[in-house]
Amino acid sequence: MPENISGYARLERDAARAASAVSNASDVLVVAHIDADGIAAAAIASRTLERLGKKHEVRFEKKLDDESIDAVNRSAASLVWLVDLGSGYLSMITRQNVLVTDHHVPDPKWMSGQTSLFDFSGLIHVSPHSCGMDGSGEISGAGVTYAVSKAIDAKNADLAYLAVIGATGDVQDQSGSGLIGYNRRILRDAAGNGDIEAVDDLRLFGRETRPLTQFLQYCNDPFLPGLTSDGAECARFFACLHIDLKRDGTWRSWTDLSDNERDAVKISLIELLGASRLSAERLMGEVYTLPKFGKGSELRDAKEFATLLNSCGRYDDADIGMRICLGDGDAVNDAKKNRSEHRKQLSIALNYIKQSNLIRRRDHVQYFHARGEIRDTIVGIAAGMLLGSDGVKNDIPIIAFANSDDGVKVSARADKGLIAKGLDLSAAVKSAAEQVGGFGGGHNIAAGATIPAGREYDFLHIIESIIAAQLT
Ligand SMILES: [Mn+2]
């Protein structure tokens, strides 16, 4: 895609205004989203403030709810800096001296209450949406935060790789054949420092750490006919190509293979996908390596790094994730314990959903209700993994419900193909949730909400009609 030069200039102008607000603050409360993008954004903000010698505290939030917004409004800090969240709740922020560096869709209520949309005293909102940029694909929360950090001091360009991790965590590397839009400008900074190497390769998860068979077996985007979910077939596939699964008694990963071996696999996989050009495009693309981390480290591959951060966030250990971003070597071991727990919980969840035949198909959505059987923090991931797996077609979105402390947590996921046809889960989930007395939002491809218990069927009924309208 062409560079949106005037949009980039606008974003950087807003970032420069934000930079002076940060520089003028005596102490700062940073509030960040708990996913990989939010954790990377928090790390960028924290390191930036540390370099300025500013006293600061970082707080992670699963979402902004009444309680966390109240904490923002009452904070005694001279500046509150919201990263990777806040845009959707601007009208609820009543205190002065707030900086929001986020890429989510701005709060429409706030728009109606303001004379000037993105510029009024008390709150600085740095957002791709005010610069004619696509917040879901071209820049992440960490990217917007990075723009401010770099405006504070050009030396902060050494934090660019964290913004690449954040964008990857929000799957913005899948927007095209790699990062697009302002993310490419950030990538250029990170590559220029030698922190990131971008190469064309298979874009499957686990290039550094997964044994070969699992590398293909767990790939469900794109679905690899005959291989996805079938480890024995994957082993046979490598045997046919005379590629050893082990060397010196240890499992080989994708990056352990020789160039010739990798080429042979790529050619076979593209043949396997046959006429499905879309699948082949998803299979191959730009991947991002962090050479400062040794071979076999999960920090060496941006997608694996981001996944590690996500698992930290999902187990209420976003602080460990931030320590990883800031270079604390011990933090990785702490996170590994969490990650194995995460995998265990996910596999229990997936088995439970399948064995209990929980998924129900309606005209425009499919759904399941996990009740109290699956943690509300992982039900959305489980839904995303089910989509396109055997028995769960990805031709319509999937909606997952789970009980949570404050009602019923709703997670909606859709295949990218539906976005091109006009689907916007963020708008659909937000509107349906509000109509049943809840609240929500997110991205066009993945969104979440909390609704009152007992309103699930009303929610389904409403969202079905919204989705049907979006897709016609
Ligand atoms: Mn984000």
JSON list of C-alpha atoms and ligand atoms in Angstrom, two decimals, residues 33 35 37-38 84 102-104 140-142 166 170 443, ligand 1:
[
{"chain": "A", "resi": 33, "resn": "HIS", "atom": "CA", "xyz": [-4.13, -3.12, 28.20]},
{"chain": "A", "resi": 35, "resn": "ASP", "atom": "CA", "xyz": [-2.46, -8.11, 25.82]},
{"chain": "A", "resi": 37, "resn": "ASP", "atom": "CA", "xyz": [0.36, -4.97, 22.27]},
{"chain": "A", "resi": 38, "resn": "GLY", "atom": "CA", "xyz": [-0.55, -3.30, 25.56]},
{"chain": "A", "resi": 84, "resn": "ASP", "atom": "CA", "xyz": [-3.45, 0.57, 23.89]},
{"chain": "A", "resi": 102, "resn": "ASP", "atom": "CA", "xyz": [-4.28, 3.99, 21.33]},
{"chain": "A", "resi": 103, "resn": "HIS", "atom": "CA", "xyz": [-5.48, 2.57, 18.03]},
{"chain": "A", "resi": 104, "resn": "HIS", "atom": "CA", "xyz": [-9.00, 1.43, 18.93]},
{"chain": "A", "resi": 140, "resn": "SER", "atom": "CA", "xyz": [-0.90, -0.74, 17.00]},
{"chain": "A", "resi": 141, "resn": "GLY", "atom": "CA", "xyz": [-1.18, 0.73, 20.48]},
{"chain": "A", "resi": 142, "resn": "ALA", "atom": "CA", "xyz": [2.54, 0.08, 20.96]},
{"chain": "A", "resi": 166, "resn": "GLY", "atom": "CA", "xyz": [2.98, -5.17, 19.64]},
{"chain": "A", "resi": 170, "resn": "ASP", "atom": "CA", "xyz": [-2.48, -7.67, 17.26]},
{"chain": "A", "resi": 443, "resn": "HIS", "atom": "CA", "xyz": [-11.60, -4.84, 16.37]},
{"chain": "B", "resi": 1, "resn": "MN", "atom": "MN", "xyz": [-3.74, -3.22, 20.54]}
]
